[in-house]
């Protein structure tokens, strides 16, 4: 009996730990050969010998379970290293079928306290990192489709966040990057659909090394039940979106955590106002728009804070 991703090659970025690790293991369990990416150099063990990087440890975990995996320790925010990552998949497995963009960092601070470097570093790793790998994967799929004369199997799963949807006061850099990733995803989905490629974004909620402070107040079950914030709740959705079964799922945003998946609808036009003459005057705008917001709760903005209350059941 064949597995859903048999014969496919996948890349998972930021896969040395946490969410990316769970996603890499899931894809491998579904039959994919995996390139495990995570930025980092080997450390030293007690004897002074070089120790394996997190990416190498996950790749070995996959191989020990009977799967195929290689490690890549490059920085996806570097354009050339991202290109080398995609090329590694092609050189090792003959092609690339699935790209899961997960790599990211946090530099949390209020907007009035944030430094330029804290802003730039988060935008670079999240948003630029997503672009870099997507650029090279898209070029690969376009070339394959032109060579074959028909569509290919290409899947992109990008990682956004509820911080973008709900608005996170202490994460302006992170929320901006994650919002940008949604824009990148919908643009990519439209651009690559003709080649058989889909691009979707997920907003996962998971307890990882990166988010341990964010979820410090959420208790971990001590009775053997799976933590509601375990990355293992997210990984199956990534496996599904990577598969042929999800061929008609494209340009979508899905929230996932704790045994729940919610599909987020695109924005809708709530109201429309027309000028009496060729263009608006200040007084006319005041007369039309101010009453519309007169009774609006002060914290009700474009942000969809209600997503934070979603849960299974």
Tab-separated table of C-alpha atoms in Angstrom:
chain	number	residue	atom	x	y	z
A	1	UNK	CA	0.000	0.000	0.000
A	2	UNK	CA	1.511	3.301	-1.083
A	3	UNK	CA	1.764	6.318	1.161
A	4	UNK	CA	0.380	9.753	0.152
A	5	UNK	CA	3.840	11.248	-0.438
A	6	UNK	CA	5.642	8.212	-1.824
A	7	UNK	CA	8.282	9.219	-4.366
A	8	UNK	CA	8.154	12.890	-3.397
A	9	UNK	CA	10.931	15.143	-2.148
A	10	UNK	CA	10.314	17.797	0.483
A	11	UNK	CA	12.145	20.642	2.188
A	12	UNK	CA	11.255	21.789	5.691
A	13	UNK	CA	13.021	24.916	6.949
A	14	UNK	CA	13.682	25.495	10.636
A	15	UNK	CA	13.241	21.757	11.122
A	16	UNK	CA	15.874	21.082	13.766
A	17	UNK	CA	13.422	21.477	16.629
A	18	UNK	CA	9.799	22.100	17.547
A	19	UNK	CA	7.250	22.650	14.825
A	20	UNK	CA	9.616	22.132	11.897
A	21	UNK	CA	10.885	18.869	13.349
A	22	UNK	CA	7.331	17.563	13.780
A	23	UNK	CA	6.521	18.578	10.200
A	24	UNK	CA	9.643	16.891	8.800
A	25	UNK	CA	8.841	13.675	10.680
A	26	UNK	CA	5.238	13.799	9.449
A	27	UNK	CA	6.249	14.215	5.806
A	28	UNK	CA	8.771	11.411	6.119
A	29	UNK	CA	6.130	9.200	7.746
A	30	UNK	CA	3.872	9.855	4.749
A	31	UNK	CA	6.603	8.646	2.396
A	32	UNK	CA	8.503	11.782	1.404
A	33	UNK	CA	12.274	12.082	1.208
A	34	UNK	CA	13.160	15.140	3.267
A	35	UNK	CA	15.791	17.859	3.313
A	36	UNK	CA	15.908	18.979	6.941
A	37	UNK	CA	17.036	22.614	7.111
A	38	UNK	CA	18.020	24.437	10.261
A	39	UNK	CA	20.599	27.188	10.626
A	40	UNK	CA	23.405	26.382	13.022
A	41	UNK	CA	26.920	25.097	13.355
A	42	UNK	CA	27.917	21.924	15.256
A	43	UNK	CA	28.805	22.324	18.910
A	44	UNK	CA	31.182	20.244	21.018
A	45	UNK	CA	30.399	17.288	23.226
A	46	UNK	CA	32.081	16.457	26.534
A	47	UNK	CA	35.114	14.948	24.819
A	48	UNK	CA	35.643	17.983	22.636
A	49	UNK	CA	34.400	16.230	19.497
A	50	UNK	CA	32.052	18.072	17.158
A	51	UNK	CA	28.424	17.226	17.902
A	52	UNK	CA	25.656	16.900	15.356
A	53	UNK	CA	23.580	19.944	14.490
A	54	UNK	CA	19.833	19.849	15.225
A	55	UNK	CA	19.175	19.427	11.480
A	56	UNK	CA	21.511	16.436	11.323
A	57	UNK	CA	19.891	14.913	14.413
A	58	UNK	CA	16.419	15.100	12.857
A	59	UNK	CA	17.699	13.723	9.546
A	60	UNK	CA	19.235	10.802	11.411
A	61	UNK	CA	15.970	10.274	13.306
A	62	UNK	CA	14.154	9.966	9.981
A	63	UNK	CA	16.752	7.570	8.569
A	64	UNK	CA	16.650	5.447	11.730
A	65	UNK	CA	12.903	5.027	11.187
A	66	UNK	CA	13.517	3.776	7.643
A	67	UNK	CA	13.041	7.049	5.771
A	68	UNK	CA	15.295	9.150	3.570
A	69	UNK	CA	16.666	12.481	4.783
A	70	UNK	CA	19.634	14.808	4.444
A	71	UNK	CA	20.507	17.856	6.513
A	72	UNK	CA	21.152	21.433	5.397
A	73	UNK	CA	22.480	23.987	7.878
A	74	UNK	CA	22.263	27.113	5.715
A	75	UNK	CA	20.510	30.393	6.491
A	76	UNK	CA	17.340	30.753	4.396
A	77	UNK	CA	17.415	34.531	4.822
A	78	UNK	CA	20.544	34.473	2.635
A	79	UNK	CA	19.484	34.312	-1.020
A	80	UNK	CA	22.379	32.156	-2.192
A	81	UNK	CA	22.097	29.711	0.700
A	82	UNK	CA	18.349	29.359	0.034
A	83	UNK	CA	19.178	28.562	-3.581
A	84	UNK	CA	21.688	25.954	-2.422
A	85	UNK	CA	18.983	24.404	-0.222
A	86	UNK	CA	16.631	23.895	-3.164
A	87	UNK	CA	19.508	22.630	-5.294
A	88	UNK	CA	20.413	20.116	-2.591
A	89	UNK	CA	16.927	18.618	-2.826
A	90	UNK	CA	17.166	18.419	-6.622
A	91	UNK	CA	20.688	16.966	-6.583
A	92	UNK	CA	19.850	14.419	-3.877
A	93	UNK	CA	16.380	13.316	-4.910
A	94	UNK	CA	16.157	14.408	-8.553
A	95	UNK	CA	13.442	17.006	-7.958
A	96	UNK	CA	11.525	19.002	-5.368
A	97	UNK	CA	7.813	18.483	-4.744
A	98	UNK	CA	7.064	20.115	-1.376
A	99	UNK	CA	8.396	23.239	0.319
A	100	UNK	CA	7.448	23.918	3.933
A	101	UNK	CA	8.641	27.331	5.112
A	102	UNK	CA	8.822	27.321	8.893
A	103	UNK	CA	12.105	28.986	9.916
A	104	UNK	CA	11.723	32.041	12.140
A	105	UNK	CA	12.923	33.993	15.162
A	106	UNK	CA	11.365	36.294	17.745
A	107	UNK	CA	12.570	39.704	18.900
A	108	UNK	CA	9.538	40.876	20.887
A	109	UNK	CA	9.203	44.480	22.006
A	110	UNK	CA	6.634	47.279	21.940
A	111	UNK	CA	6.768	49.519	18.880
A	112	UNK	CA	8.080	52.502	20.857
A	113	UNK	CA	10.949	50.412	22.272
A	114	UNK	CA	11.891	48.290	19.263
A	115	UNK	CA	15.316	48.782	17.713
A	116	UNK	CA	16.035	48.887	14.008
A	117	UNK	CA	17.932	45.603	14.228
A	118	UNK	CA	15.077	43.888	16.083
A	119	UNK	CA	12.746	44.932	13.286
A	120	UNK	CA	15.094	44.025	10.443
A	121	UNK	CA	16.186	40.643	11.783
A	122	UNK	CA	12.620	39.324	12.169
A	123	UNK	CA	11.527	40.609	8.757
A	124	UNK	CA	14.687	39.123	7.220
A	125	UNK	CA	14.345	35.609	8.614
A	126	UNK	CA	10.561	35.259	8.279
A	127	UNK	CA	9.531	37.235	5.224
A	128	UNK	CA	12.757	37.318	3.211
A	129	UNK	CA	13.403	33.682	4.151
A	130	UNK	CA	9.991	32.665	2.784
A	131	UNK	CA	10.616	34.634	-0.408
A	132	UNK	CA	14.092	33.212	-0.980
A	133	UNK	CA	13.137	29.551	-0.870
A	134	UNK	CA	9.884	30.167	-2.745
A	135	UNK	CA	11.750	31.978	-5.527
A	136	UNK	CA	14.050	29.032	-6.229
A	137	UNK	CA	11.339	26.387	-5.799
A	138	UNK	CA	9.010	28.284	-8.140
A	139	UNK	CA	11.712	28.523	-10.802
A	140	UNK	CA	12.297	24.761	-10.483
A	141	UNK	CA	8.615	23.923	-10.893
A	142	UNK	CA	8.136	26.343	-13.787
A	143	UNK	CA	11.070	24.804	-15.643
A	144	UNK	CA	9.788	21.272	-15.002
A	145	UNK	CA	6.297	22.177	-16.202
A	146	UNK	CA	7.657	23.721	-19.378
A	147	UNK	CA	9.855	20.702	-20.007
A	148	UNK	CA	7.025	18.218	-19.473
A	149	UNK	CA	4.418	20.318	-21.245
A	150	UNK	CA	1.978	19.993	-18.372
A	151	UNK	CA	1.447	20.644	-14.670
A	152	UNK	CA	3.700	19.202	-11.986
A	153	UNK	CA	3.116	18.397	-8.339
A	154	UNK	CA	4.311	21.395	-6.347
A	155	UNK	CA	3.201	22.316	-2.850
A	156	UNK	CA	4.166	25.306	-0.713
A	157	UNK	CA	3.088	25.490	2.924
A	158	UNK	CA	4.002	28.837	4.491
A	159	UNK	CA	3.870	29.703	8.170
A	160	UNK	CA	1.931	32.804	9.194
A	161	UNK	CA	0.598	33.462	12.700
A	162	UNK	CA	-2.407	34.464	14.757
A	163	UNK	CA	-0.245	37.451	15.741
A	164	UNK	CA	-1.029	38.828	12.276
A	165	UNK	CA	-4.726	37.958	12.413
A	166	UNK	CA	-5.461	39.150	15.927
A	167	UNK	CA	-2.864	41.877	16.296
A	168	UNK	CA	-0.116	41.377	18.855
A	169	UNK	CA	0.819	44.589	20.644
A	170	UNK	CA	4.252	43.387	21.691
A	171	UNK	CA	5.180	41.892	18.315
A	172	UNK	CA	4.982	44.575	15.603
A	173	UNK	CA	7.887	43.062	13.673
A	174	UNK	CA	6.556	39.509	13.897
A	175	UNK	CA	2.961	40.490	13.069
A	176	UNK	CA	4.148	42.518	10.066
A	177	UNK	CA	6.316	39.665	8.785
A	178	UNK	CA	3.517	37.148	9.191
A	179	UNK	CA	1.054	39.446	7.422
A	180	UNK	CA	3.548	39.838	4.601
A	181	UNK	CA	3.800	36.059	4.327
A	182	UNK	CA	0.043	35.846	3.699
A	183	UNK	CA	0.383	38.388	0.887
A	184	UNK	CA	3.305	36.432	-0.533
A	185	UNK	CA	1.259	33.236	-0.322
A	186	UNK	CA	-1.802	34.533	-2.159
A	187	UNK	CA	0.347	36.123	-4.871
A	188	UNK	CA	2.349	32.919	-5.298
A	189	UNK	CA	-0.828	30.831	-5.419
A	190	UNK	CA	-2.154	32.832	-8.367
A	191	UNK	CA	1.193	32.946	-10.159
A	192	UNK	CA	1.952	29.224	-9.967
A	193	UNK	CA	-1.504	27.633	-10.306
A	194	UNK	CA	-1.008	27.172	-14.045
A	195	UNK	CA	1.981	24.924	-13.322
A	196	UNK	CA	0.081	22.647	-10.920
A	197	UNK	CA	1.569	24.289	-7.836
A	198	UNK	CA	-0.438	25.330	-4.779
A	199	UNK	CA	0.572	27.726	-2.011
A	200	UNK	CA	-1.191	27.935	1.333
A	201	UNK	CA	-0.451	29.494	4.708
A	202	UNK	CA	-1.084	28.112	8.163
A	203	UNK	CA	-1.353	29.926	11.480
A	204	UNK	CA	-0.142	27.303	13.963
A	205	UNK	CA	-0.270	27.575	17.719
A	206	UNK	CA	2.431	25.387	19.240
A	207	UNK	CA	4.673	25.273	22.263
A	208	UNK	CA	8.252	25.355	20.947
A	209	UNK	CA	11.575	26.758	22.040
A	210	UNK	CA	10.739	29.966	20.171
A	211	UNK	CA	7.344	30.389	21.839
A	212	UNK	CA	8.041	29.048	25.340
A	213	UNK	CA	7.706	32.522	26.866
A	214	UNK	CA	4.533	33.276	24.887
A	215	UNK	CA	2.781	30.158	26.201
A	216	UNK	CA	4.374	30.056	29.643
A	217	UNK	CA	0.964	30.397	31.321
A	218	UNK	CA	-0.578	27.403	29.533
A	219	UNK	CA	-0.332	24.229	31.584
A	220	UNK	CA	1.144	21.011	30.200
A	221	UNK	CA	-1.039	17.950	30.932
A	222	UNK	CA	0.487	15.550	33.448
A	223	UNK	CA	-1.891	12.648	32.826
A	224	UNK	CA	-0.333	11.428	29.582
A	225	UNK	CA	-2.647	13.369	27.297
A	226	UNK	CA	-1.063	15.182	24.363
A	227	UNK	CA	-0.387	18.839	25.101
A	228	UNK	CA	-2.970	20.995	23.279
A	229	UNK	CA	-0.028	23.098	22.147
A	230	UNK	CA	2.082	20.176	20.927
A	231	UNK	CA	3.533	20.613	17.410
A	232	UNK	CA	2.124	17.165	16.609
A	233	UNK	CA	-1.317	18.771	16.324
A	234	UNK	CA	-0.065	20.933	13.448
A	235	UNK	CA	2.022	18.475	11.444
A	236	UNK	CA	-0.858	16.387	9.976
A	237	UNK	CA	-2.349	19.463	8.290
A	238	UNK	CA	1.023	20.190	6.685
A	239	UNK	CA	1.154	16.599	5.447
A	240	UNK	CA	-2.321	16.911	3.979
A	241	UNK	CA	-1.591	20.226	2.240
A	242	UNK	CA	1.564	18.671	0.766
A	243	UNK	CA	-0.359	15.785	-0.771
A	244	UNK	CA	-2.255	15.251	-4.056
A	245	UNK	CA	-5.472	15.160	-1.988
A	246	UNK	CA	-5.188	18.935	-1.440
A	247	UNK	CA	-4.907	19.819	-5.139
A	248	UNK	CA	-7.912	22.175	-4.944
A	249	UNK	CA	-6.759	23.931	-1.765
A	250	UNK	CA	-4.864	26.986	-2.986
A	251	UNK	CA	-4.244	30.486	-1.678
A	252	UNK	CA	-5.890	29.665	1.648
A	253	UNK	CA	-5.198	30.608	5.272
A	254	UNK	CA	-5.850	28.004	7.956
A	255	UNK	CA	-5.543	28.226	11.739
A	256	UNK	CA	-4.451	24.969	13.371
A	257	UNK	CA	-3.803	23.813	16.940
A	258	UNK	CA	-5.063	21.402	19.575
A	259	UNK	CA	-7.027	19.074	17.300
A	260	UNK	CA	-8.707	21.925	15.427
A	261	UNK	CA	-8.431	23.412	11.935
A	262	UNK	CA	-10.262	26.632	11.058
A	263	UNK	CA	-10.423	28.058	7.540
A	264	UNK	CA	-10.161	31.843	7.583
A	265	UNK	CA	-12.358	33.704	5.109
A	266	UNK	CA	-10.913	36.514	3.015
A	267	UNK	CA	-11.731	40.127	3.987
A	268	UNK	CA	-15.128	41.453	2.966
A	269	UNK	CA	-16.187	45.028	2.197
A	270	UNK	CA	-18.190	46.185	5.211
A	271	UNK	CA	-19.384	49.546	3.906
A	272	UNK	CA	-19.041	51.807	0.865
A	273	UNK	CA	-19.505	55.565	0.540
A	274	UNK	CA	-19.781	57.648	-2.650
A	275	UNK	CA	-18.971	61.306	-3.007
A	276	UNK	CA	-21.822	63.633	-3.996
A	277	UNK	CA	-19.580	65.321	-6.564
A	278	UNK	CA	-16.436	64.251	-8.377
A	279	UNK	CA	-14.395	63.933	-5.214
A	280	UNK	CA	-14.890	64.036	-1.456
A	281	UNK	CA	-14.569	67.044	0.783
A	282	UNK	CA	-13.419	66.838	4.392
A	283	UNK	CA	-16.899	67.768	5.665
A	284	UNK	CA	-18.566	65.145	3.515
A	285	UNK	CA	-16.235	62.408	4.775
A	286	UNK	CA	-16.859	63.516	8.341
A	287	UNK	CA	-20.600	63.377	7.747
A	288	UNK	CA	-20.506	59.891	6.209
A	289	UNK	CA	-17.742	58.008	8.020
A	290	UNK	CA	-17.807	59.395	11.557
A	291	UNK	CA	-21.351	58.140	12.308
A	292	UNK	CA	-20.368	54.696	11.014
A	293	UNK	CA	-17.744	54.402	13.752
A	294	UNK	CA	-19.640	56.271	16.444
A	295	UNK	CA	-20.764	53.185	18.323
A	296	UNK	CA	-17.899	50.901	17.353
A	297	UNK	CA	-16.065	49.391	20.368
A	298	UNK	CA	-12.679	51.119	20.676
A	299	UNK	CA	-10.695	47.885	20.366
A	300	UNK	CA	-12.591	46.593	17.326
A	301	UNK	CA	-10.164	47.064	14.441
A	302	UNK	CA	-9.344	45.209	11.233
A	303	UNK	CA	-7.655	42.619	13.463
A	304	UNK	CA	-9.685	39.464	14.091
A	305	UNK	CA	-9.025	38.918	17.789
A	306	UNK	CA	-11.770	36.286	17.974
A	307	UNK	CA	-9.429	33.720	16.399
A	308	UNK	CA	-7.627	33.564	19.737
A	309	UNK	CA	-10.732	31.978	21.246
A	310	UNK	CA	-10.940	29.128	18.755
A	311	UNK	CA	-10.590	25.647	20.203
A	312	UNK	CA	-11.625	22.074	19.543
A	313	UNK	CA	-15.176	21.134	20.425
